[in-house]
Short mmCIF file of C-alpha atoms and ligand atoms in Angstrom, two decimals:
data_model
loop_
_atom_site.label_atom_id
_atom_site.label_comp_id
_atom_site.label_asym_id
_atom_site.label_seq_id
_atom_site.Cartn_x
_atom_site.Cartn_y
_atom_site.Cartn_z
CA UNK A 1064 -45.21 -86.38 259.22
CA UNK A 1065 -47.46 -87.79 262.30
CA UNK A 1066 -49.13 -91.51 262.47
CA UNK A 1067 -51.95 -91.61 260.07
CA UNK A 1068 -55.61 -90.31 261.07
CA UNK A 1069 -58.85 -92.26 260.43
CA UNK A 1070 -60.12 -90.48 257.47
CA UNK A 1071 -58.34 -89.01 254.53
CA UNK A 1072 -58.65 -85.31 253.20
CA UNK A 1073 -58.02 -81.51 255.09
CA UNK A 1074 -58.33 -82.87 259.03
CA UNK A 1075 -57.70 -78.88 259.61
CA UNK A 1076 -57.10 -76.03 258.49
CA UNK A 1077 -55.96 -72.38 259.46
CA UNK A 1078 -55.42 -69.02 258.83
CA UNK A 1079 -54.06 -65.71 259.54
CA UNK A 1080 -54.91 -62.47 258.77
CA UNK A 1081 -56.22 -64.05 255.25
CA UNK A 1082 -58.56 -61.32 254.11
CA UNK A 1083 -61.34 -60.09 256.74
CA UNK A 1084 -61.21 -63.58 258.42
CA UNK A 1085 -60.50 -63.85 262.08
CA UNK A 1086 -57.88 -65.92 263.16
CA UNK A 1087 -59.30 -68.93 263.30
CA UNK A 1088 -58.67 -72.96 263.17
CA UNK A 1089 -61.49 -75.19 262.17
CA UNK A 1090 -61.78 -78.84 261.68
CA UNK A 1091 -63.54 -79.60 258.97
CA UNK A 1092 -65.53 -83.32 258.15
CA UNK A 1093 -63.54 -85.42 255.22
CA UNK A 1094 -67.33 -85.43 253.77
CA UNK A 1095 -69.65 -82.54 253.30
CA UNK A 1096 -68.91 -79.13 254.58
CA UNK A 1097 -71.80 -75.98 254.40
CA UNK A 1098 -70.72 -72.93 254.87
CA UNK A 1099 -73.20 -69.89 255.56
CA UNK A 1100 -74.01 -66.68 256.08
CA UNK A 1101 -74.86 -62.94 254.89
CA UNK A 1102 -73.23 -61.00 251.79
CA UNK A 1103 -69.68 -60.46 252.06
CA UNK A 1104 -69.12 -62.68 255.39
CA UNK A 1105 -65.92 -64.19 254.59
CA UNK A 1106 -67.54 -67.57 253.00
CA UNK A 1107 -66.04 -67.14 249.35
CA UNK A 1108 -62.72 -66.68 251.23
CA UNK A 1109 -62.78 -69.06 253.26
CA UNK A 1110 -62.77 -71.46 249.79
CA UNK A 1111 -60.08 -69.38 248.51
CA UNK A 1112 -57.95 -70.03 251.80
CA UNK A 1113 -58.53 -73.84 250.90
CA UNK A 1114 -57.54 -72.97 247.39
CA UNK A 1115 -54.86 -70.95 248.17
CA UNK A 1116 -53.62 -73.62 250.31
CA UNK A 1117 -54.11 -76.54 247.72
CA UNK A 1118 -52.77 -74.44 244.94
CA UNK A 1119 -50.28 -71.52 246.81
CA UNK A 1120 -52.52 -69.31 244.83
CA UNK A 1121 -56.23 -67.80 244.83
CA UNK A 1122 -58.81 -68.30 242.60
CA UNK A 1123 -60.16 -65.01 242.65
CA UNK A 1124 -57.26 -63.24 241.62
CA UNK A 1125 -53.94 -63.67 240.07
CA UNK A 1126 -52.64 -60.83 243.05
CA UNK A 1127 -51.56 -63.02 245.65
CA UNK A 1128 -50.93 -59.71 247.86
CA UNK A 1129 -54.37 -59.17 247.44
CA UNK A 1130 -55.25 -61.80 249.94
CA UNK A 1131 -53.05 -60.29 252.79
CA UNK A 1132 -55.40 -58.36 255.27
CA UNK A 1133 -55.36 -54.62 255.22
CA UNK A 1134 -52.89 -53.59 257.44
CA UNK A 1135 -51.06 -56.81 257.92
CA UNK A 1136 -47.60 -57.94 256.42
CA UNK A 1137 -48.07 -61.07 255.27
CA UNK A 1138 -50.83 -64.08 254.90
CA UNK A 1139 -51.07 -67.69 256.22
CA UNK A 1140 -52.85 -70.71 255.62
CA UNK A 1141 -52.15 -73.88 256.98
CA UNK A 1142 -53.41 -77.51 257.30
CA UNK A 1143 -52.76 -80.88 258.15
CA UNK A 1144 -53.56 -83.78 255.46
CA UNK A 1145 -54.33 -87.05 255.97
CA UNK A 1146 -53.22 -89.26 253.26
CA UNK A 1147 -53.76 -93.13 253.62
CA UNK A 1148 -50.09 -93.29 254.87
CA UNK A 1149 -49.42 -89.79 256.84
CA UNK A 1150 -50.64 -86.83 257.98
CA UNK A 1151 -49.22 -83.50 256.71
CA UNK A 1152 -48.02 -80.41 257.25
CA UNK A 1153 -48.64 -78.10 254.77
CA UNK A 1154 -48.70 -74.40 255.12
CA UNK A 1155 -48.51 -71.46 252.63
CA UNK A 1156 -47.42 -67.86 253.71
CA UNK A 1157 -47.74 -64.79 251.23
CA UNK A 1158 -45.80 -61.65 252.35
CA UNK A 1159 -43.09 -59.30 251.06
CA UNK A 1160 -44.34 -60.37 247.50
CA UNK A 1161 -43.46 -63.76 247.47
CA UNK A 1162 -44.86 -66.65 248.51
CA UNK A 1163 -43.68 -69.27 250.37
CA UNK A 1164 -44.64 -73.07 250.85
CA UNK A 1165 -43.81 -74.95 253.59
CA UNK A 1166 -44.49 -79.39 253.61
CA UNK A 1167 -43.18 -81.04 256.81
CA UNK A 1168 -41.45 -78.88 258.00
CA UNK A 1169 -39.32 -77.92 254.87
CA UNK A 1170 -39.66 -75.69 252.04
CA UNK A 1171 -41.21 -76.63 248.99
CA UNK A 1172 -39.83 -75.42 245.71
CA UNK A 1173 -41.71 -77.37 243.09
CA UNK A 1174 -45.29 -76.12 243.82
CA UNK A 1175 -47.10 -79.53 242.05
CA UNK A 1176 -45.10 -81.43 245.00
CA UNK A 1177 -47.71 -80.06 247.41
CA UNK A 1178 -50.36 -79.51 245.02
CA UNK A 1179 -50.57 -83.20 243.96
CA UNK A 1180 -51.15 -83.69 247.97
CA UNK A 1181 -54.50 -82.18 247.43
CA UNK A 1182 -56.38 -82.61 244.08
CA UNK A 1183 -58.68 -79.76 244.55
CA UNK A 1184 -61.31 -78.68 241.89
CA UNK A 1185 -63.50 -75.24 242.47
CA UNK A 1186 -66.85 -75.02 240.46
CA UNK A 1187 -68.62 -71.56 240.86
CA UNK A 1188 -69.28 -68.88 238.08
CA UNK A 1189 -65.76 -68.52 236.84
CA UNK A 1190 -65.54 -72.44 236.03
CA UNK A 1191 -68.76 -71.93 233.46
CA UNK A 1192 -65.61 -70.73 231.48
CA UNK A 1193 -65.06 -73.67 230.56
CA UNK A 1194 -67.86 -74.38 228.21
CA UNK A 1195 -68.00 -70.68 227.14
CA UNK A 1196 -64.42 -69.44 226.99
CA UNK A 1197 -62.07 -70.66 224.09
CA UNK A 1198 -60.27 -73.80 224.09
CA UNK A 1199 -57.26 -73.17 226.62
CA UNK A 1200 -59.23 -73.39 229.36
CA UNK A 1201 -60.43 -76.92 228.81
CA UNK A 1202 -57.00 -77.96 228.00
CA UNK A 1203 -55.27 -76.53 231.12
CA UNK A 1204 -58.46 -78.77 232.82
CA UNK A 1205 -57.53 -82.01 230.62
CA UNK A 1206 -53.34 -81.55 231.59
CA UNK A 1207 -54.44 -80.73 235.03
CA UNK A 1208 -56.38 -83.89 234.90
CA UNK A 1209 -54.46 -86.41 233.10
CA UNK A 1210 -51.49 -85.13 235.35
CA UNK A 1211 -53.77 -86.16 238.85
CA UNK A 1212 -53.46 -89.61 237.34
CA UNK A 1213 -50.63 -90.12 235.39
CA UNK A 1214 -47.78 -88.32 237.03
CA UNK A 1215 -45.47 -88.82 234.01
CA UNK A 1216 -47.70 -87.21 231.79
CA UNK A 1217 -46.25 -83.42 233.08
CA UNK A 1218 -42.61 -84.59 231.42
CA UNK A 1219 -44.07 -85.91 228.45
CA UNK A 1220 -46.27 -82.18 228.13
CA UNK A 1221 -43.17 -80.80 228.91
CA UNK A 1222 -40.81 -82.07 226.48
CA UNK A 1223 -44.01 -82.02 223.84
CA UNK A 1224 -43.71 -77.76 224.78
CA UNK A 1225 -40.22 -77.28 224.99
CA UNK A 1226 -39.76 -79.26 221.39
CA UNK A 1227 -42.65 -76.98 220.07
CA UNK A 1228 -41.07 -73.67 221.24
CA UNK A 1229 -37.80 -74.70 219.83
CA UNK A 1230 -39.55 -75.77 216.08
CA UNK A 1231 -41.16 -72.45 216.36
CA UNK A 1232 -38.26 -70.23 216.88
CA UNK A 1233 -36.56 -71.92 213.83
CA UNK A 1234 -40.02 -71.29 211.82
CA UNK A 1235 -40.06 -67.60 212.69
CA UNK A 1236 -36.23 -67.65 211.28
CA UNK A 1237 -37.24 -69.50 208.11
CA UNK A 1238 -34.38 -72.25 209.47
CA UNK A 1239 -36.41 -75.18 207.63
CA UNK A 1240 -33.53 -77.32 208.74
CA UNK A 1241 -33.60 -76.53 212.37
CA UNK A 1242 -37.53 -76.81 212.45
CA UNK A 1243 -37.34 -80.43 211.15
CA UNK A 1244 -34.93 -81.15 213.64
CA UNK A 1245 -37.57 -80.68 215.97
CA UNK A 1246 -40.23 -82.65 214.43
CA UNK A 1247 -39.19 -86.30 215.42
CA UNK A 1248 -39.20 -85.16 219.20
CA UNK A 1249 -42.57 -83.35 219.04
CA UNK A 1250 -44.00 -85.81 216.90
CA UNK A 1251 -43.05 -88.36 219.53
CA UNK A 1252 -44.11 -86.72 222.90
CA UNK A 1253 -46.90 -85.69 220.96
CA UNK A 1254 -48.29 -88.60 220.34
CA UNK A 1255 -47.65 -89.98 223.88
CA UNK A 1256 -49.65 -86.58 225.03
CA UNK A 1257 -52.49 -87.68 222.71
CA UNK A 1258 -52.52 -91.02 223.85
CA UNK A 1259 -52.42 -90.65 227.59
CA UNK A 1260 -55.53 -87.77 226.93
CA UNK A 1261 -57.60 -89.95 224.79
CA UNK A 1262 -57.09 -92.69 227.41
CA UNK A 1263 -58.44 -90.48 230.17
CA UNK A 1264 -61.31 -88.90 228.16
CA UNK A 1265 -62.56 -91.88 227.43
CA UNK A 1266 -62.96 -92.86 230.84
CA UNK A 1267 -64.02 -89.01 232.03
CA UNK A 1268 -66.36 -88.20 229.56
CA UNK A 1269 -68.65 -90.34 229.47
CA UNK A 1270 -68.91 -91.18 233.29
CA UNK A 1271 -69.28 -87.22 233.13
CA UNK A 1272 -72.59 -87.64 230.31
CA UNK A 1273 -74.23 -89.97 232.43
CA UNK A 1274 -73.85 -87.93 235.65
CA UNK A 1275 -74.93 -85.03 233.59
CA UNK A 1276 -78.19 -86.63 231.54
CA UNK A 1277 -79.53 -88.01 235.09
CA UNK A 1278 -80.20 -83.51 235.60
CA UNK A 1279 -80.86 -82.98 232.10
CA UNK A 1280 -83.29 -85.69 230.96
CA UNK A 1281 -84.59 -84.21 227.90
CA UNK A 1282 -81.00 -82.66 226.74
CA UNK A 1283 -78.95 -84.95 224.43
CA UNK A 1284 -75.16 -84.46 225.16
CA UNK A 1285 -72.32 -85.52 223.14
CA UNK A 1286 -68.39 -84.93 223.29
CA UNK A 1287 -65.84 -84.62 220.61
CA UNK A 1288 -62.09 -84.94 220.67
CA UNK A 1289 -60.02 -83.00 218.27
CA UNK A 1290 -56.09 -84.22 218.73
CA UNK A 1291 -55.16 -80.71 217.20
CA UNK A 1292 -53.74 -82.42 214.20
CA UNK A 1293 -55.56 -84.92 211.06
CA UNK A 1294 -57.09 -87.13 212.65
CA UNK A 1295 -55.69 -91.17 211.37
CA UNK A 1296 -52.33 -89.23 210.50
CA UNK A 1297 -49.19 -89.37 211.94
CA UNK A 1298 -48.30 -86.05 213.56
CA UNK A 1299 -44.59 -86.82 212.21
CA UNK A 1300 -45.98 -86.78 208.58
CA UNK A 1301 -48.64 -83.58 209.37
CA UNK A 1302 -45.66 -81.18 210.62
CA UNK A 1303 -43.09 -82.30 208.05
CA UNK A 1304 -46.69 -81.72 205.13
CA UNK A 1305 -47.09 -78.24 207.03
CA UNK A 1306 -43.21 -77.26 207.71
CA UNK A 1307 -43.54 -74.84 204.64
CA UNK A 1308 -46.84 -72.62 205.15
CA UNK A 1309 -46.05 -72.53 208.84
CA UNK A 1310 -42.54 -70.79 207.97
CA UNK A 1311 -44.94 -67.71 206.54
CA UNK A 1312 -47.12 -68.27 210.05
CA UNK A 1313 -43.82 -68.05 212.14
CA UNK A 1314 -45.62 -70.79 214.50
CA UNK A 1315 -46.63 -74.71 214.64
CA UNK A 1316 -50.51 -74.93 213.62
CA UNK A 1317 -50.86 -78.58 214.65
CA UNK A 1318 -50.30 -80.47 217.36
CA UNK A 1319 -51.90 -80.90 220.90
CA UNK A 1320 -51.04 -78.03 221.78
CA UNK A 1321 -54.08 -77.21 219.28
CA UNK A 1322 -56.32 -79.98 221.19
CA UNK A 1323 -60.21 -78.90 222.20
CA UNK A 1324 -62.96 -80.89 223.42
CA UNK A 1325 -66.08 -80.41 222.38
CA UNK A 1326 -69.11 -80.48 223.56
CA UNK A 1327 -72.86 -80.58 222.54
CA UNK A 1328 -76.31 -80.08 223.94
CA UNK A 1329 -78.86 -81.34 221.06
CA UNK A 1330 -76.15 -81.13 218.09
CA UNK A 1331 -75.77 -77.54 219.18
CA UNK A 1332 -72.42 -76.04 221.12
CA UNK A 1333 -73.49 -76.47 224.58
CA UNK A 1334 -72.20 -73.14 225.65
CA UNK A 1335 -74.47 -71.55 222.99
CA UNK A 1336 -77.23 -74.18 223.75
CA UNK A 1337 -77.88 -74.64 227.50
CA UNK A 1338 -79.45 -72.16 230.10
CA UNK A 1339 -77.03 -71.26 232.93
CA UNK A 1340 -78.07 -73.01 235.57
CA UNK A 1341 -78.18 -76.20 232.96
CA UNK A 1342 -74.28 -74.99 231.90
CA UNK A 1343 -73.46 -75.17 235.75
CA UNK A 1344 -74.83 -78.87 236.12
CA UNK A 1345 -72.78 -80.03 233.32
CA UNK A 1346 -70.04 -78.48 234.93
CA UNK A 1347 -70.60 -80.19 237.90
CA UNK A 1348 -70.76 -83.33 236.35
CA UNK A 1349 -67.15 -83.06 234.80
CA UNK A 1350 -66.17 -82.37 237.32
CA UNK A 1351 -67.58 -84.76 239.72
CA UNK A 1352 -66.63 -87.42 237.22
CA UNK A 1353 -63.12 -85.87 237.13
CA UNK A 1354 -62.79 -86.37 240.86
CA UNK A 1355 -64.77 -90.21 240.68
CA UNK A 1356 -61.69 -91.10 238.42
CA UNK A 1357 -58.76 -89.24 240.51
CA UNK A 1358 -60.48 -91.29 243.85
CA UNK A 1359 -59.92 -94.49 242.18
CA UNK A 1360 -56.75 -95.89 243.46
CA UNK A 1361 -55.70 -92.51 244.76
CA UNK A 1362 -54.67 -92.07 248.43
CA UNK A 1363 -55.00 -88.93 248.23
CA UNK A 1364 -58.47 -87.75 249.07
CA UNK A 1365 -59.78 -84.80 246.59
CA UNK A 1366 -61.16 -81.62 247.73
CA UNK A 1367 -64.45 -80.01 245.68
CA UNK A 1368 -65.36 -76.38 246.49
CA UNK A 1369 -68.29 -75.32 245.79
CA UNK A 1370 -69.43 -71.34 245.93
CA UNK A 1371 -72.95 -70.82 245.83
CA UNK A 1372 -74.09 -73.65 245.50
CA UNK A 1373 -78.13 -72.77 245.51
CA UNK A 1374 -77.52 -70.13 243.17
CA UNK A 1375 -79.25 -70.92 239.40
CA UNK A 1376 -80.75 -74.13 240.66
CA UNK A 1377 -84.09 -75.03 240.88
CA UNK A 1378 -85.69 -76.89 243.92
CA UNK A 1379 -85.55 -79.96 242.59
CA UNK A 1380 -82.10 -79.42 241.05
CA UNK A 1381 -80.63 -78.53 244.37
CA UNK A 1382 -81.37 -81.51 246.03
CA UNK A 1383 -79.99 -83.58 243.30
CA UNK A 1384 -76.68 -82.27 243.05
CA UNK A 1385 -76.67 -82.21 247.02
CA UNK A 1386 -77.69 -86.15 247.08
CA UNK A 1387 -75.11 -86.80 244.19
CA UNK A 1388 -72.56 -84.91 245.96
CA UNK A 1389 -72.69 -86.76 249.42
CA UNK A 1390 -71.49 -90.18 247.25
CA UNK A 1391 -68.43 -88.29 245.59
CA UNK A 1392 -65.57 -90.10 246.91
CA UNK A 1393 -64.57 -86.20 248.42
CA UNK A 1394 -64.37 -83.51 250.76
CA UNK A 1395 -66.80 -80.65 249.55
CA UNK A 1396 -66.84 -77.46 250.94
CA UNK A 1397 -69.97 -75.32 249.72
CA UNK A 1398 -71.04 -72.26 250.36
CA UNK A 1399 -74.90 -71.09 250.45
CA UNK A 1400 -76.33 -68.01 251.78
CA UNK A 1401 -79.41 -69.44 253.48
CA UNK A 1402 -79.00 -72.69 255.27
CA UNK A 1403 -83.09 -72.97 253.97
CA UNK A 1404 -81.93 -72.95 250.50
CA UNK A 1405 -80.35 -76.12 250.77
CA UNK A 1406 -81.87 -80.14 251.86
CA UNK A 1407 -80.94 -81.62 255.18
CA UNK A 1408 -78.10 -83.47 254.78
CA UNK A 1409 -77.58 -85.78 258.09
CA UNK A 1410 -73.35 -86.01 257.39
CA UNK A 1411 -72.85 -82.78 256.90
CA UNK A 1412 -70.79 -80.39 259.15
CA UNK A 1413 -71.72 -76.82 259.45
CA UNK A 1414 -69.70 -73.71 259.31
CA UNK A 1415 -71.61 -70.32 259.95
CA UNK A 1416 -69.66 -66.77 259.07
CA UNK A 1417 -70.36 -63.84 259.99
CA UNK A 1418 -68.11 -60.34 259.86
CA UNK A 1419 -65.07 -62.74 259.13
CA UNK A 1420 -65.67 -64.97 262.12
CA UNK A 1421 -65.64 -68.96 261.41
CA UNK A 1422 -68.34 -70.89 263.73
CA UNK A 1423 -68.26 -74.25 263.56
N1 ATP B 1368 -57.44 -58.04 251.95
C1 ATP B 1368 -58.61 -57.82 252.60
N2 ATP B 1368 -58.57 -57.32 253.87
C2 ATP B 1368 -59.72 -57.11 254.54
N3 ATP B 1368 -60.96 -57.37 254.03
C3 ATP B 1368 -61.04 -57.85 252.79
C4 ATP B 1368 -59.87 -58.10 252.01
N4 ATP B 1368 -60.24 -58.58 250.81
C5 ATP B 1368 -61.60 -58.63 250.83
N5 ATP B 1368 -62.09 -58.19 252.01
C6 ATP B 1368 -63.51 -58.11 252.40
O1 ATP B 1368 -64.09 -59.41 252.34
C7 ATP B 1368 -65.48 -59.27 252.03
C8 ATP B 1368 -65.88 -60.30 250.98
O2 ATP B 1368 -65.89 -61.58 251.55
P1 ATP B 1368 -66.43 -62.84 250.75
O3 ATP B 1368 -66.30 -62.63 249.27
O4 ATP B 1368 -65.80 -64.03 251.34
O5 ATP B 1368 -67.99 -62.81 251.12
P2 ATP B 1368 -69.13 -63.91 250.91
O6 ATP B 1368 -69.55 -64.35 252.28
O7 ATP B 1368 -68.69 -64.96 249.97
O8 ATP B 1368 -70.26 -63.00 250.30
P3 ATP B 1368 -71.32 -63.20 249.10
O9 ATP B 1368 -72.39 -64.08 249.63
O10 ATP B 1368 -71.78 -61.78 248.92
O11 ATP B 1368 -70.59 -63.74 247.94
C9 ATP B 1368 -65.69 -57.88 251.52
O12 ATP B 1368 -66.46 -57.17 252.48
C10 ATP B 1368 -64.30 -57.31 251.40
O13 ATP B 1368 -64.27 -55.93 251.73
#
C-alpha cells in the first residue's frame, strides 16, 4: 500500500500480452474515459482487461485462456487503486489454466476481497439481458448489488443457500423430517435476504425510474417486487404449507431464491415493450442509479464500462446519456468508433487504438 493519491478510482492500469494489445501502461482520468478507433482495434478488450482486472474474469467469455495472446503463456493485468485511504496493488495473471490474483503484494484467495476494491458495472449488448433474459440474471444483479452495500448480506445469502440445498436433498429423499429441520434456518436468513433487498430496491429503483423517464418522456415505467414466496406471509408458515407437494417436486418452490423484479413500460413487460435502443437507456439508468447508491458513503470509487456507447442512440439521446454520465459519482470508460459520434466533453481523457496499440 503507498500514501493515498488525489483522486479515487483505477490511477493505472496495465497489461501484457492480453489479447492483440501491445504492452502497454496507461493512466487513465478518475472521470470520463473515450476510447476509439476502427473495427476490431483492441477497444472492447481493453474494457475486458478492466473487467478482468475488477472481476479476475472476462466478460466476453467464461474461457479465461481465451484472453491469453496467441502464442504467449500466460496473461496480465495490473493496476493501482486509489481508495480514500491507500493506493493499491492489484494485479491478475491467467496462465497454465489458472488464474491468479495478486493485492499488495500477496495472494488473494477470496476473489470478492479484491473485487469489492472495485465495484465495476459493464453495460453493452449482453447487459440488455437483463430485461429480456429470465429472472436469474436480475437476481445475480440485485445480490451483486445489495452485497456492494451491505457486506453482510453475502453470509446471510449464503446460509439462506446452503439451508435451501440441504431442505432440498431431504425433499428429493421424501425425509419430511429432515426437510423441516431446515425450514426455521431458511425461513430466517430468508427473511433477512428479503429485507436487506427490499431495503435497497426501494432506494435503487426508483432513483433508477426517474433517471430513466428524463430519456423516455412519453414511456410510463413501473417496477414490481416479487419476494419469491406469498406476499404478507411468513416464509416459515409458506414452506412448512408447501413441505408436502414439494416432496413430489424433489425441490423448494418458494423462497428468494424464487425472487424477480419486474418491470414495465406502459403496463406492458418492458422487455416485450420498449425498442432497443429505449431497452439500453433503461439499462443505463439502473445502472447508473446502482452506482449513485454504491458512491454514497463508499470510498471506494466505482468503475462503469461502457462498449459502444453511440450505438442504438439517437442524436439527441447520445448527448444525454453523455451529460448524465459526466455527474455519475464514477470512472467510465466508453468505447465509440468515431470520436464524431459522440459530444465534446471538456473532462474527458482520450484513448485512441489502433492494431492493439493504446494512445493516450
Ligand atoms: N487471444 C487473442 N490473441 C490475439 N488476438 C486476439 C485474441 N483474442 C482476440 N483477438 C483479436 O482482437 C480483435 C478484436 O478486438 P476488439 O473486440 O477489442 O475490437 P473492437 O475495437 O472493440 O472492435 P469493434 O468496434 O469491431 O467492436 C480481433 O481482431 C481478434 O482477432
Amino acid at each position: 500500500m503507498n500514501e493515498p493519491a488525489d483522486a479515487n478510482g483505477l490511477i493505472q492500469l496495465g497489461w501484457q500480452s492480453f489479447r492483440h494489445l501491445d504492452t502497454a501502461s496507461i493512466e487513465p482520468a478518475t472521470g470520463i474515459n473515450v476510447i476509439h478507433g476502427r473495427n476490431a482495434a483492441g477497444k472492447t478488450t481493453l474494457l475486458e482487461a478492466i473487467h478482468f482486472l475488477a472481476r479476475s474474469k472476462s466478460f466476453l467469455t467464461h474461457r479465461s485462456s481465451r484472453v491469453i495472446q496467441t502464442g504467449a503463456a500466460q496473461a496480465t493485468v495490473w493496476g493501482r487503486v486509489a481508495t480514500q485511504r491507500n493506493v493499491h496493488r492489484l494485479g491478475v495473471l491467467h496462465g497454465n489454466g489458472e488464474t491468479r490474483v495478486r493485492l499488495d503484494g500477496r495472494d488473494v484467495t477470496v476473489l470478492s476481497e479484491a473485487a469489492w476494491l472495485i465495484p465495476l458495472q459493464v453495460l453493452n449488448t449482453e447487459a440488455q439481458r437483463l430485461l429480456t433474459d429470465g429472472p436469474t440474471a436480475r437476481r445475480a444483479f440485485l445480490n451483486w448489488g445489495v452485497f456492494h452495500v451491505e457486506p453482510q448480506y453475502r453470509d446471510e445469502w449464503r446460509r439462506y443457500q446452503r439451508a435451501l440445498r440441504q431442505r432440498n436433498a431431504a425433499l428429493r429423499q421424501g425425509d419430511r423430517r429432515l426437510a423441516a429441520v431446515w425450514e426455521p434456518e431458511m425461513a430466517a436468513a430468508g427473511e433477512a435476504v428479503d429485507h436487506r433487498r427490499r431495503e435497497f430496491l426501494d432506494e435503487w429503483l426508483p432513483q433508477a425510474l426517474t433517471i430513466a423517464a428524463a430519456w423516455l418522456p412519453d414511456t410510463e415505467l413501473e417496477w414490481q417486487f416479487r419476494s419469491g414466496w406469498r406476499r404478507g406471509a411468513s416464509l416459515a408458515d409458506v414452506l412448512a404449507e408447501a413441505r408436502e407437494r414439494e416432496v413430489s417436486q424433489g425441490f423448494g418452490l418458494y423462497g428468494p431464491h424464487r425472487a424477480d423484479i419486474r418491470l414495465t413500460a406502459d403496463g406492458i413487460d418492458a422487455s416485450g415493450h420498449l425498442s432497443r435502443g429505449q431497452q439500453k437507456l433503461l439499462v443505463a439508468a439502473l445502472k447508473i442509479a446502482l452506482i449513485e447508491y454504491w458512491g454514497e458513503g463508499s470510498s471506494q470509487r466505482p468503475v462503469l464500462l461502457i462498449d459502444d456507447l453511440p450505438a442504438e442512440l439517437d442524436g439527441p439521446h447520445r448527448i444525454d446519456m453523455v451529460r448524465r454520465l459526466e455527474r455519475v459519482p464514477a470512472q467510465v470508460f466508453m468505447t465509440a468508433i468515431d470520436v464524431e459520434q459522440l459530444p465534446a466533453t471538456s473532462e474527458a481523457m482520450w484513448f485512441h487504438v489502433e492494431h492493439g496499440r493504446v494512445r493516450q
